[in-house]
């Protein structure tokens, strides 16, 4: 009897395993939460009851995942997630970088050879042409003979384009009148999206109040709004906010919109519409479709109010519920064994230094322009003519090409080291030889487009607005992000504590989906248990 029971059990176990294999995956949902620090998973975990709770309980969670490049900005982060390599090889070394030959700063995805689609704005002249390597989504298009449908959405063009890659069907980002794209991907917006844009105007979302989602007593008691930015149209940086006042106080409305939970809501709404209208995940192909979403409202609110504000916390509680709606839809319509979800972030963020200083931390806030003029003074005092110093950006100094560049780099590096806010500085030659972790992250984060001298402030210090916060450094608060895999093929929830890298996601997905790794991928395959 016992033997028979065991036999029946084995039969059913193998049946379950057989029914959920990676090659049966019909849809990959790739979620990047902009500016999500790893500790947001634990800090609010007792209040999560939706998507984050599901991911934490049923997913394979990597608790010690880090970005491996500096600067930790949005575009380098997204590009590293999808290419499985560092900016040194994928080429997206910043959101912007200085181009000495034209004496101007350029935007990472600007492409004047493409046309805006769904808008006439020149800000939609965007393409992945500066991304040197393939993404895992590109490799999926190759493997599936273009049968996989790949749709990417974000409030920001860089959050969508880095995901859709070179060959994906579509990258859409938010313009004033809805989601837009560029001629790199299509010649016109799909009809259903034009309808969606008409029905879902930004204005239609911006009414009523943004107030505490749950009882106010659940939010931190020790709470100062002194270093939070007061949005135009509001009297103070505190709940409740009148959404139509915020919307109307902003000339285009879009900046106000993106800084509220409505920014994530429209992404959820358009994602559900895409699943329905494009029938993503409902097909008999060997390879899955992809829905990539970057929830970017979290970044805007983080920049405005910091990492400990009630607004940031509330945004995450709402995102937890929004993700639940998405997962419910997927369970019901795609089937829980037929999709996988991967969630991560493009970077973290620092504490507001002025607040931290009041709380006793020896950190500093600096205005970027002041810091730059102090640097210039030190450099000219060291004997380098000021016209040789072309630009400061991404914690790099661009120096005029000249015969004594090698010695000038060293003089500039030594001059910067004299500044009390500077923890470390390196010349480009030193970066090339780097093996020490912080210098190595600079090496990973730079290429021929970068400057000639690099520097880091001390941990916790930032050069930014006095209110809110930012990111970009190589310190833990900027590099440490969540990575969670979830879905039918991952057969047991697991906590992984070993230190892993964000660039491991792409080769891992390649392994799971049985496709080639992206062209410059140098990450490793993560130890997931899947069928
Ligand atoms: Zn940001």
GROMACS .gro file of N, CA and C in nm, residues 91-203:
model
  339
   91UNK      N    1   2.786   5.108  -2.321
   91UNK     CA    2   2.803   5.245  -2.371
   91UNK      C    3   2.717   5.352  -2.305
   92UNK      N    4   2.619   5.312  -2.224
   92UNK     CA    5   2.532   5.413  -2.162
   92UNK      C    6   2.594   5.453  -2.028
   93UNK      N    7   2.690   5.547  -2.036
   93UNK     CA    8   2.771   5.581  -1.918
   93UNK      C    9   2.704   5.683  -1.826
   94UNK      N   10   2.590   5.734  -1.867
   94UNK     CA   11   2.517   5.831  -1.784
   94UNK      C   12   2.382   5.858  -1.849
   95UNK      N   13   2.299   5.939  -1.786
   95UNK     CA   14   2.177   5.983  -1.854
   95UNK      C   15   2.216   6.084  -1.962
   96UNK      N   16   2.321   6.159  -1.932
   96UNK     CA   17   2.376   6.259  -2.024
   96UNK      C   18   2.528   6.249  -2.016
   97UNK      N   19   2.594   6.290  -2.118
   97UNK     CA   20   2.740   6.304  -2.107
   97UNK      C   21   2.787   6.417  -2.198
   98UNK      N   22   2.903   6.468  -2.164
   98UNK     CA   23   2.962   6.580  -2.236
   98UNK      C   24   3.033   6.530  -2.361
   99UNK      N   25   3.015   6.602  -2.473
   99UNK     CA   26   3.083   6.565  -2.597
   99UNK      C   27   3.181   6.676  -2.633
  100UNK      N   28   3.311   6.657  -2.608
  100UNK     CA   29   3.409   6.764  -2.629
  100UNK      C   30   3.408   6.819  -2.772
  101UNK      N   31   3.386   6.733  -2.872
  101UNK     CA   32   3.396   6.780  -3.011
  101UNK      C   33   3.289   6.884  -3.044
  102UNK      N   34   3.174   6.880  -2.976
  102UNK     CA   35   3.071   6.982  -3.003
  102UNK      C   36   3.057   7.079  -2.886
  103UNK      N   37   3.132   7.053  -2.779
  103UNK     CA   38   3.128   7.143  -2.664
  103UNK      C   39   2.993   7.145  -2.595
  104UNK      N   40   2.919   7.034  -2.604
  104UNK     CA   41   2.783   7.030  -2.547
  104UNK      C   42   2.759   6.896  -2.478
  105UNK      N   43   2.657   6.896  -2.392
  105UNK     CA   44   2.615   6.772  -2.328
  105UNK      C   45   2.506   6.710  -2.413
  106UNK      N   46   2.511   6.577  -2.429
  106UNK     CA   47   2.410   6.510  -2.510
  106UNK      C   48   2.331   6.414  -2.422
  107UNK      N   49   2.208   6.384  -2.462
  107UNK     CA   50   2.125   6.289  -2.389
  107UNK      C   51   2.154   6.148  -2.440
  108UNK      N   52   2.157   6.053  -2.349
  108UNK     CA   53   2.204   5.917  -2.382
  108UNK      C   54   2.131   5.851  -2.498
  109UNK      N   55   2.000   5.878  -2.514
  109UNK     CA   56   1.924   5.808  -2.619
  109UNK      C   57   1.878   5.901  -2.730
  110UNK      N   58   1.937   6.021  -2.734
  110UNK     CA   59   1.899   6.114  -2.840
  110UNK      C   60   1.943   6.060  -2.975
  111UNK      N   61   1.852   6.069  -3.073
  111UNK     CA   62   1.885   6.025  -3.208
  111UNK      C   63   1.811   6.116  -3.306
  112UNK      N   64   1.886   6.210  -3.365
  112UNK     CA   65   1.821   6.310  -3.451
  112UNK      C   66   1.776   6.251  -3.584
  113UNK      N   67   1.815   6.126  -3.612
  113UNK     CA   68   1.774   6.063  -3.738
  113UNK      C   69   1.639   5.993  -3.729
  114UNK      N   70   1.581   5.985  -3.611
  114UNK     CA   71   1.448   5.922  -3.601
  114UNK      C   72   1.342   6.029  -3.580
  115UNK      N   73   1.217   5.991  -3.606
  115UNK     CA   74   1.107   6.089  -3.590
  115UNK      C   75   1.022   6.053  -3.469
  116UNK      N   76   0.963   6.157  -3.408
  116UNK     CA   77   0.871   6.132  -3.297
  116UNK      C   78   0.743   6.065  -3.349
  117UNK      N   79   0.689   5.974  -3.271
  117UNK     CA   80   0.564   5.906  -3.309
  117UNK      C   81   0.459   5.930  -3.200
  118UNK      N   82   0.344   5.982  -3.241
  118UNK     CA   83   0.237   6.011  -3.146
  118UNK      C   84   0.251   6.148  -3.082
  119UNK      N   85   0.348   6.224  -3.130
  119UNK     CA   86   0.375   6.358  -3.077
  119UNK      C   87   0.460   6.432  -3.180
  120UNK      N   88   0.469   6.564  -3.166
  120UNK     CA   89   0.561   6.635  -3.254
  120UNK      C   90   0.684   6.680  -3.176
  121UNK      N   91   0.690   6.643  -3.048
  121UNK     CA   92   0.798   6.689  -2.962
  121UNK      C   93   0.934   6.631  -3.003
  122UNK      N   94   1.033   6.719  -3.006
  122UNK     CA   95   1.169   6.671  -3.042
  122UNK      C   96   1.224   6.579  -2.933
  123UNK      N   97   1.161   6.584  -2.814
  123UNK     CA   98   1.206   6.496  -2.705
  123UNK      C   99   1.171   6.350  -2.730
  124UNK      N  100   1.100   6.324  -2.841
  124UNK     CA  101   1.073   6.183  -2.874
  124UNK      C  102   1.171   6.134  -2.981
  125UNK      N  103   1.269   6.219  -3.017
  125UNK     CA  104   1.372   6.171  -3.110
  125UNK      C  105   1.469   6.087  -3.029
  126UNK      N  106   1.430   5.964  -3.008
  126UNK     CA  107   1.503   5.873  -2.919
  126UNK      C  108   1.517   5.735  -2.984
  127UNK      N  109   1.631   5.672  -2.961
  127UNK     CA  110   1.649   5.535  -3.010
  127UNK      C  111   1.760   5.469  -2.929
  128UNK      N  112   1.774   5.338  -2.943
  128UNK     CA  113   1.880   5.269  -2.870
  128UNK      C  114   2.015   5.271  -2.941
  129UNK      N  115   2.036   5.364  -3.035
  129UNK     CA  116   2.158   5.355  -3.119
  129UNK      C  117   2.288   5.366  -3.037
  130UNK      N  118   2.282   5.431  -2.921
  130UNK     CA  119   2.405   5.441  -2.840
  130UNK      C  120   2.429   5.319  -2.752
  131UNK      N  121   2.336   5.225  -2.750
  131UNK     CA  122   2.357   5.102  -2.672
  131UNK      C  123   2.435   5.006  -2.762
  132UNK      N  124   2.562   4.983  -2.726
  132UNK     CA  125   2.650   4.907  -2.816
  132UNK      C  126   2.618   4.758  -2.820
  133UNK      N  127   2.559   4.704  -2.714
  133UNK     CA  128   2.543   4.558  -2.707
  133UNK      C  129   2.397   4.520  -2.718
  134UNK      N  130   2.372   4.391  -2.736
  134UNK     CA  131   2.232   4.346  -2.742
  134UNK      C  132   2.176   4.332  -2.600
  135UNK      N  133   2.044   4.330  -2.591
  135UNK     CA  134   1.975   4.307  -2.463
  135UNK      C  135   1.921   4.164  -2.466
  136UNK      N  136   1.875   4.114  -2.349
  136UNK     CA  137   1.816   3.979  -2.353
  136UNK      C  138   1.689   3.978  -2.436
  137UNK      N  139   1.623   4.094  -2.443
  137UNK     CA  140   1.502   4.101  -2.526
  137UNK      C  141   1.539   4.096  -2.675
  138UNK      N  142   1.653   4.156  -2.713
  138UNK     CA  143   1.701   4.143  -2.851
  138UNK      C  144   1.727   3.997  -2.885
  139UNK      N  145   1.794   3.929  -2.792
  139UNK     CA  146   1.830   3.788  -2.818
  139UNK      C  147   1.704   3.701  -2.829
  140UNK      N  148   1.601   3.741  -2.753
  140UNK     CA  149   1.475   3.667  -2.760
  140UNK      C  150   1.409   3.687  -2.897
  141UNK      N  151   1.418   3.809  -2.949
  141UNK     CA  152   1.362   3.835  -3.083
  141UNK      C  153   1.434   3.751  -3.189
  142UNK      N  154   1.569   3.743  -3.176
  142UNK     CA  155   1.645   3.660  -3.270
  142UNK      C  156   1.603   3.514  -3.259
  143UNK      N  157   1.600   3.465  -3.133
  143UNK     CA  158   1.573   3.323  -3.111
  143UNK      C  159   1.433   3.285  -3.161
  144UNK      N  160   1.338   3.376  -3.141
  144UNK     CA  161   1.200   3.342  -3.175
  144UNK      C  162   1.166   3.379  -3.320
  145UNK      N  163   1.268   3.421  -3.393
  145UNK     CA  164   1.243   3.463  -3.530
  145UNK      C  165   1.140   3.576  -3.534
  146UNK      N  166   1.154   3.667  -3.439
  146UNK     CA  167   1.067   3.785  -3.425
  146UNK      C  168   0.923   3.751  -3.386
  147UNK      N  169   0.900   3.625  -3.345
  147UNK     CA  170   0.763   3.588  -3.308
  147UNK      C  171   0.727   3.640  -3.169
  148UNK      N  172   0.828   3.655  -3.082
  148UNK     CA  173   0.799   3.707  -2.947
  148UNK      C  174   0.756   3.852  -2.959
  149UNK      N  175   0.646   3.886  -2.894
  149UNK     CA  176   0.603   4.025  -2.891
  149UNK      C  177   0.667   4.090  -2.769
  150UNK      N  178   0.740   4.199  -2.791
  150UNK     CA  179   0.810   4.263  -2.680
  150UNK      C  180   0.764   4.408  -2.669
  151UNK      N  181   0.695   4.438  -2.561
  151UNK     CA  182   0.640   4.573  -2.537
  151UNK      C  183   0.696   4.629  -2.407
  152UNK      N  184   0.749   4.751  -2.413
  152UNK     CA  185   0.808   4.812  -2.292
  152UNK      C  186   0.744   4.948  -2.266
  153UNK      N  187   0.714   4.973  -2.139
  153UNK     CA  188   0.651   5.099  -2.098
  153UNK      C  189   0.724   5.161  -1.980
  154UNK      N  190   0.729   5.293  -1.979
  154UNK     CA  191   0.784   5.365  -1.865
  154UNK      C  192   0.734   5.509  -1.874
  155UNK      N  193   0.747   5.583  -1.765
  155UNK     CA  194   0.721   5.727  -1.777
  155UNK      C  195   0.836   5.792  -1.852
  156UNK      N  196   0.956   5.729  -1.844
  156UNK     CA  197   1.077   5.787  -1.905
  156UNK      C  198   1.116   5.709  -2.030
  157UNK      N  199   1.162   5.777  -2.133
  157UNK     CA  200   1.205   5.705  -2.253
  157UNK      C  201   1.314   5.603  -2.221
  158UNK      N  202   1.409   5.640  -2.132
  158UNK     CA  203   1.520   5.549  -2.104
  158UNK      C  204   1.475   5.423  -2.030
  159UNK      N  205   1.364   5.434  -1.955
  159UNK     CA  206   1.311   5.317  -1.884
  159UNK      C  207   1.244   5.219  -1.980
  160UNK      N  208   1.203   5.268  -2.097
  160UNK     CA  209   1.134   5.181  -2.193
  160UNK      C  210   1.230   5.132  -2.303
  161UNK      N  211   1.314   5.223  -2.354
  161UNK     CA  212   1.400   5.187  -2.468
  161UNK      C  213   1.505   5.083  -2.429
  162UNK      N  214   1.566   5.099  -2.310
  162UNK     CA  215   1.667   5.002  -2.268
  162UNK      C  216   1.606   4.863  -2.255
  163UNK      N  217   1.474   4.855  -2.227
  163UNK     CA  218   1.407   4.726  -2.212
  163UNK      C  219   1.369   4.667  -2.347
  164UNK      N  220   1.316   4.750  -2.436
  164UNK     CA  221   1.276   4.700  -2.568
  164UNK      C  222   1.398   4.671  -2.655
  165UNK      N  223   1.511   4.734  -2.621
  165UNK     CA  224   1.634   4.710  -2.695
  165UNK      C  225   1.626   4.757  -2.838
  166UNK      N  226   1.707   4.693  -2.924
  166UNK     CA  227   1.713   4.733  -3.064
  166UNK      C  228   1.601   4.672  -3.147
  167UNK      N  229   1.561   4.551  -3.109
  167UNK     CA  230   1.468   4.476  -3.196
  167UNK      C  231   1.329   4.459  -3.137
  168UNK      N  232   1.307   4.497  -3.013
  168UNK     CA  233   1.176   4.481  -2.950
  168UNK      C  234   1.067   4.548  -3.033
  169UNK      N  235   0.942   4.502  -3.016
  169UNK     CA  236   0.834   4.558  -3.097
  169UNK      C  237   0.808   4.705  -3.066
  170UNK      N  238   0.812   4.738  -2.935
  170UNK     CA  239   0.774   4.875  -2.902
  170UNK      C  240   0.827   4.920  -2.768
  171UNK      N  241   0.875   5.045  -2.765
  171UNK     CA  242   0.905   5.114  -2.639
  171UNK      C  243   0.814   5.235  -2.636
  172UNK      N  244   0.738   5.249  -2.528
  172UNK     CA  245   0.649   5.365  -2.513
  172UNK      C  246   0.682   5.437  -2.385
  173UNK      N  247   0.680   5.570  -2.390
  173UNK     CA  248   0.701   5.649  -2.270
  173UNK      C  249   0.599   5.762  -2.269
  174UNK      N  250   0.590   5.832  -2.157
  174UNK     CA  251   0.479   5.925  -2.140
  174UNK      C  252   0.512   6.065  -2.192
  175UNK      N  253   0.426   6.114  -2.280
  175UNK     CA  254   0.430   6.255  -2.322
  175UNK      C  255   0.311   6.327  -2.262
  176UNK      N  256   0.296   6.453  -2.296
  176UNK     CA  257   0.188   6.534  -2.237
  176UNK      C  258   0.050   6.478  -2.267
  177UNK      N  259   0.038   6.415  -2.386
  177UNK     CA  260  -0.095   6.365  -2.426
  177UNK      C  261  -0.101   6.214  -2.429
  178UNK      N  262  -0.018   6.150  -2.349
  178UNK     CA  263  -0.025   6.005  -2.342
  178UNK      C  264   0.105   5.939  -2.385
  179UNK      N  265   0.098   5.809  -2.413
  179UNK     CA  266   0.219   5.734  -2.445
  179UNK      C  267   0.261   5.758  -2.589
  180UNK      N  268   0.392   5.776  -2.607
  180UNK     CA  269   0.449   5.809  -2.738
  180UNK      C  270   0.567   5.716  -2.765
  181UNK      N  271   0.622   5.724  -2.887
  181UNK     CA  272   0.736   5.639  -2.921
  181UNK      C  273   0.820   5.711  -3.027
  182UNK      N  274   0.908   5.634  -3.094
  182UNK     CA  275   0.987   5.694  -3.203
  182UNK      C  276   0.986   5.601  -3.323
  183UNK      N  277   1.025   5.657  -3.439
  183UNK     CA  278   1.020   5.579  -3.563
  183UNK      C  279   1.120   5.464  -3.563
  184UNK      N  280   1.207   5.457  -3.461
  184UNK     CA  281   1.292   5.338  -3.452
  184UNK      C  282   1.206   5.213  -3.437
  185UNK      N  283   1.094   5.228  -3.368
  185UNK     CA  284   1.011   5.110  -3.337
  185UNK      C  285   0.890   5.094  -3.428
  186UNK      N  286   0.833   5.204  -3.478
  186UNK     CA  287   0.706   5.194  -3.551
  186UNK      C  288   0.684   5.320  -3.634
  187UNK      N  289   0.589   5.309  -3.726
  187UNK     CA  290   0.559   5.428  -3.807
  187UNK      C  291   0.437   5.502  -3.753
  188UNK      N  292   0.355   5.434  -3.673
  188UNK     CA  293   0.244   5.505  -3.607
  188UNK      C  294   0.206   5.427  -3.481
  189UNK      N  295   0.140   5.495  -3.388
  189UNK     CA  296   0.097   5.428  -3.266
  189UNK      C  297  -0.010   5.325  -3.301
  190UNK      N  298  -0.014   5.211  -3.229
  190UNK     CA  299  -0.125   5.119  -3.251
  190UNK      C  300  -0.258   5.189  -3.221
  191UNK      N  301  -0.361   5.149  -3.294
  191UNK     CA  302  -0.492   5.213  -3.279
  191UNK      C  303  -0.543   5.207  -3.135
  192UNK      N  304  -0.522   5.090  -3.074
  192UNK     CA  305  -0.573   5.075  -2.936
  192UNK      C  306  -0.504   5.170  -2.840
  193UNK      N  307  -0.376   5.204  -2.871
  193UNK     CA  308  -0.305   5.296  -2.781
  193UNK      C  309  -0.353   5.441  -2.803
  194UNK      N  310  -0.383   5.473  -2.929
  194UNK     CA  311  -0.440   5.606  -2.956
  194UNK      C  312  -0.571   5.621  -2.878
  195UNK      N  313  -0.654   5.516  -2.880
  195UNK     CA  314  -0.779   5.519  -2.802
  195UNK      C  315  -0.752   5.530  -2.653
  196UNK      N  316  -0.653   5.452  -2.608
  196UNK     CA  317  -0.618   5.456  -2.465
  196UNK      C  318  -0.577   5.598  -2.426
  197UNK      N  319  -0.491   5.660  -2.509
  197UNK     CA  320  -0.444   5.796  -2.478
  197UNK      C  321  -0.561   5.895  -2.471
  198UNK      N  322  -0.658   5.875  -2.561
  198UNK     CA  323  -0.773   5.967  -2.561
  198UNK      C  324  -0.858   5.950  -2.435
  199UNK      N  325  -0.877   5.824  -2.396
  199UNK     CA  326  -0.962   5.797  -2.279
  199UNK      C  327  -0.892   5.826  -2.148
  200UNK      N  328  -0.759   5.818  -2.148
  200UNK     CA  329  -0.684   5.828  -2.023
  200UNK      C  330  -0.595   5.953  -2.022
  201UNK      N  331  -0.655   6.069  -2.039
  201UNK     CA  332  -0.575   6.191  -2.035
  201UNK      C  333  -0.515   6.207  -1.896
  202UNK      N  334  -0.402   6.275  -1.888
  202UNK     CA  335  -0.339   6.295  -1.757
  202UNK      C  336  -0.436   6.369  -1.665
  203UNK      N  337  -0.506   6.464  -1.723
  203UNK     CA  338  -0.600   6.544  -1.644
  203UNK      C  339  -0.707   6.456  -1.578
   0.00000   0.00000   0.00000
